[in-house]
Amino acid sequence: MNPVNAKSPRQTWMAVLARASRDDLAAIHAAIAVPAHEVLKAPEVGSVMVEGRAGGTGQRFNLGEAAVTRCVVRIDGGVMGHAYALGRDRAKAEIAAVFDAMLQVEPAGGPLHIAIAKLHSAQAAVRERTSRKAAATKVEFFTLVRGE
Amino acid sequence: MYVAVKGGEAAILATHDLLAERRRGDPAIPELSVAQIREQMGLAVARVMNEGSLFDPDLASLALKQAQGDAIEAAFLLRAFRTTLPRFGASVPLDTAAMHIERRISATYKDLPGGQILGPTYDYTHRLFDFALMANGSRPKPAAEAATRLDTHMPRVPDILGTEGLMEPEVPPPGDPKPADLTREPVAFPVDRDLRLQSMARGDEGFLLGLGYSVQRGFGGNHPFAGEIRMGAVAVEFVPEELGFAVDLGDITLTECQMINQFGGSKDIDPQFTRGYGLAFGHAERKAMSMALVDRALKARELGEAATYPAQQEEFVLYHSDNVEAAGFVEHLKLPHYVDFQGELELIRKIKAERVATAAAAAGTHKEAVE
Amino acid sequence: MVRPDSSNTITPGFKDPVLQSQAAFRIVMAALAEPGVWHAMPGDVVPPPGLSRPAALALLTLADFETPVWLPPAVRTGPAGAWLRFHCNCPLAEQPSAAAFAVIDGSDPAMPPLSAFPIGEDSFPDRAATVLVTCKARDGGAKAILSGPGIKTVRTVAPAGLPPDFWRGAATNALAYPLGLDLFLVDATHIMGLPRSTRIEGAF
């Protein structure tokens, strides 16, 4: 139905940052040079109403809310970084916002881009493993024909 | 009439302490951690998230710990917390066709594109105790891994029938309107399907299970098939006002159920299969199936069917499916009603005294008549 | 709707959103509870050009993605519009009739009349707009005599720098009760509430 929309590079790294744990991001933060930043929107826990569609494709409806944390910062040099992620981890949101700003100015192949690419592959590997475990439970049912 | 009472502060504080002690149980037994509940009681956590109407596995686990495992009390805690959160907005509608499938079965098609995936299910367990679990420390053997992963995009089963024109289409109403939200606006009947689905999504699993069962037993006028049940992770996207593009917030686990029902057709609608839809947070298959059964039953008005049975009556279903509201009203009967009751007591005494007096007078008249 | 590019001009909002918005809410609530009393609205938030500090704090506290905010056109397209959208996620209404909140500048003759904003419906009186009116000074203007809930007998106020027909409009608004706008007057540092339940008399 709805093809997976192609993501921009920024949408891709924001998705990786959203799925990362605070420890993942803190480890990267400790290993690279990070510019000073000003907090524009302090890390805040709120909710997003999650919408579904009847039958998967029909009328929109509200399934329920999800806890979400957001943060917006501006790094030295003036670039703004945004973080929005499920969960209630304020510290993670602030690091993710700083990284989002840095990734917008760091040239491709820079240390942060490399670190985020590694995180992306690790996340993909976990997903792949989950899928292969599910695939091991794929079933072929045979209908038994009576008579004849 | 409610009349306030005061006093009892010391007793109430003492009950808080007693409750905390009772919750902890025998201190010689190690305390449960919230992470243990989240990881090892995942189906209970899913139920609390659904009925608490907030996807947050950590808080749902804390709620279960705090409520000593009482699912409704835990949902109440989550609901109360939810009201303190500023709402940033609404997500882009979920795309369940892009789900990272962990389970996907169909009772209507044996062979379907992408295959039938049993996933982690109790369906094929023997319901015999596993006493090995009584002795902690046994590690399960690692689950088998297939050589290749599943398809990344799996068609929903009813959409396959839809290509033959035999399935009621599921298309958004004109303009794809923003859905009504019962947490923001009062509900006015009759309601549209968006509100019915929202109400059931946060409704009590047991209530919906009973209603769904009633539909199957003939109190709902339709014969359902489980067209598809799927479970897995789906990305949630949100468009922040200040960015103007969709941001992927991460994955949530969902269970989706599509029920298929035969429909003989009416004056305006061709004979075809109609659908019932269920969607729930976490792995919550019974909830999603019950919701789908009742969703179809509640379409009675739109399909021109007589709404004869409880599951077809939206006021009945919507007003009674919320277990936090229901528990509140049932359990408020515990609160002091001393003045109410005193009033009724006086009334009954008076009526009884009058009746005794009337009977005595009648007896007196009778006696006189006999004489 | 306009989407001004704002990446370098946005200034911070609340540093501690929970506590600071609660403190501001307390003041706004007190202002509505005591109509006609000026309440100081302190805080370290630097308002963007075009908004007074009390108006900025009140909107930061009250506006969100479900409350369209009407601003004078020059303010809407300037830094204040971008600032509010950024911090509150609120849409900026182009028509006064679509507003949940509005800011009008008392010294600008081009402002829409109070009657242009929604006053609610019989079944939903809460769907009325809340309008913040910027004035020049807390005293020195025409006198208005206020009475009603929150006022023991009467309270006289005389803010300066309001539109000439303001008090007549506000008095008419009060007659629509339980419908009607809830008004606030704001100057550079203070806020005063004029809820729809306040009756207004004076020589206007």
Short mmCIF file of N, CA, C and O in Angstrom, two decimals, chain C residues 70-75 96 102-117 131-134 163 165:
data_model
loop_
_atom_site.label_atom_id
_atom_site.label_comp_id
_atom_site.label_asym_id
_atom_site.label_seq_id
_atom_site.Cartn_x
_atom_site.Cartn_y
_atom_site.Cartn_z
N TRP C 70 -3.87 34.28 17.39
CA TRP C 70 -3.92 35.41 16.46
C TRP C 70 -2.98 36.51 16.98
O TRP C 70 -3.06 36.89 18.16
N LEU C 71 -2.11 36.99 16.11
CA LEU C 71 -1.20 38.09 16.45
C LEU C 71 -1.39 39.20 15.43
O LEU C 71 -1.76 38.92 14.28
N PRO C 72 -1.11 40.44 15.78
CA PRO C 72 -1.13 41.51 14.77
C PRO C 72 -0.22 41.10 13.62
O PRO C 72 0.86 40.54 13.86
N PRO C 73 -0.65 41.36 12.36
CA PRO C 73 0.10 40.84 11.21
C PRO C 73 1.61 41.10 11.28
O PRO C 73 2.40 40.20 10.97
N ALA C 74 2.01 42.30 11.71
CA ALA C 74 3.45 42.59 11.73
C ALA C 74 4.18 41.73 12.76
O ALA C 74 5.33 41.36 12.59
N VAL C 75 3.48 41.40 13.85
CA VAL C 75 4.08 40.55 14.89
C VAL C 75 4.11 39.10 14.43
O VAL C 75 5.07 38.36 14.65
N PRO C 96 -9.20 36.43 13.00
CA PRO C 96 -9.54 36.47 14.43
C PRO C 96 -10.57 35.41 14.82
O PRO C 96 -10.52 34.86 15.92
N ALA C 102 -5.42 35.44 21.49
CA ALA C 102 -5.07 36.56 20.62
C ALA C 102 -4.34 37.60 21.43
O ALA C 102 -4.53 37.72 22.64
N VAL C 103 -3.48 38.33 20.74
CA VAL C 103 -2.81 39.48 21.36
C VAL C 103 -3.18 40.68 20.51
O VAL C 103 -2.99 40.65 19.28
N ILE C 104 -3.75 41.72 21.11
CA ILE C 104 -3.98 42.94 20.33
C ILE C 104 -3.27 44.11 20.99
O ILE C 104 -3.11 44.16 22.21
N ASP C 105 -2.82 44.99 20.12
CA ASP C 105 -2.01 46.10 20.56
C ASP C 105 -2.93 47.32 20.72
O ASP C 105 -3.49 47.82 19.75
N GLY C 106 -3.07 47.80 21.99
CA GLY C 106 -4.01 48.86 22.28
C GLY C 106 -3.72 50.17 21.56
O GLY C 106 -4.62 50.98 21.35
N SER C 107 -2.47 50.37 21.16
CA SER C 107 -2.14 51.66 20.56
C SER C 107 -2.22 51.62 19.03
O SER C 107 -1.96 52.62 18.38
N ASP C 108 -2.57 50.47 18.46
CA ASP C 108 -2.63 50.35 17.01
C ASP C 108 -4.09 50.49 16.56
O ASP C 108 -4.91 49.63 16.90
N PRO C 109 -4.43 51.53 15.80
CA PRO C 109 -5.84 51.72 15.41
C PRO C 109 -6.33 50.65 14.44
O PRO C 109 -7.54 50.52 14.22
N ALA C 110 -5.43 49.86 13.87
CA ALA C 110 -5.86 48.87 12.87
C ALA C 110 -6.27 47.53 13.48
O ALA C 110 -6.46 46.56 12.76
N MET C 111 -6.39 47.47 14.82
CA MET C 111 -6.72 46.19 15.45
C MET C 111 -8.18 45.82 15.21
O MET C 111 -9.05 46.68 15.16
N PRO C 112 -8.47 44.50 15.09
CA PRO C 112 -9.88 44.11 14.95
C PRO C 112 -10.63 44.40 16.24
O PRO C 112 -10.04 44.42 17.32
N PRO C 113 -11.95 44.63 16.16
CA PRO C 113 -12.74 44.84 17.38
C PRO C 113 -12.85 43.53 18.16
O PRO C 113 -12.67 42.45 17.61
N LEU C 114 -13.16 43.64 19.46
CA LEU C 114 -13.30 42.44 20.29
C LEU C 114 -14.34 41.49 19.70
O LEU C 114 -14.21 40.26 19.80
N SER C 115 -15.37 42.06 19.07
CA SER C 115 -16.45 41.23 18.55
C SER C 115 -15.99 40.33 17.39
O SER C 115 -16.74 39.46 16.94
N ALA C 116 -14.77 40.52 16.90
CA ALA C 116 -14.29 39.67 15.80
C ALA C 116 -13.84 38.30 16.29
O ALA C 116 -13.65 37.38 15.50
N PHE C 117 -13.64 38.15 17.62
CA PHE C 117 -13.10 36.89 18.16
C PHE C 117 -14.25 36.00 18.64
O PHE C 117 -15.30 36.50 19.04
N VAL C 131 -8.25 36.88 25.04
CA VAL C 131 -7.58 37.96 24.31
C VAL C 131 -6.71 38.77 25.27
O VAL C 131 -7.19 39.24 26.32
N LEU C 132 -5.44 38.92 24.92
CA LEU C 132 -4.52 39.74 25.71
C LEU C 132 -4.38 41.09 25.02
O LEU C 132 -4.02 41.14 23.84
N VAL C 133 -4.70 42.15 25.75
CA VAL C 133 -4.66 43.49 25.17
C VAL C 133 -3.48 44.25 25.78
O VAL C 133 -3.39 44.39 27.01
N THR C 134 -2.58 44.69 24.92
CA THR C 134 -1.40 45.40 25.40
C THR C 134 -1.75 46.88 25.61
O THR C 134 -2.30 47.51 24.71
N PRO C 163 -7.59 51.05 23.02
CA PRO C 163 -8.37 51.58 21.89
C PRO C 163 -9.58 52.35 22.42
O PRO C 163 -10.11 52.01 23.49
N ASP C 165 -12.68 52.46 21.73
CA ASP C 165 -13.95 51.75 21.98
C ASP C 165 -13.75 50.51 22.85
O ASP C 165 -14.64 49.67 22.95
#
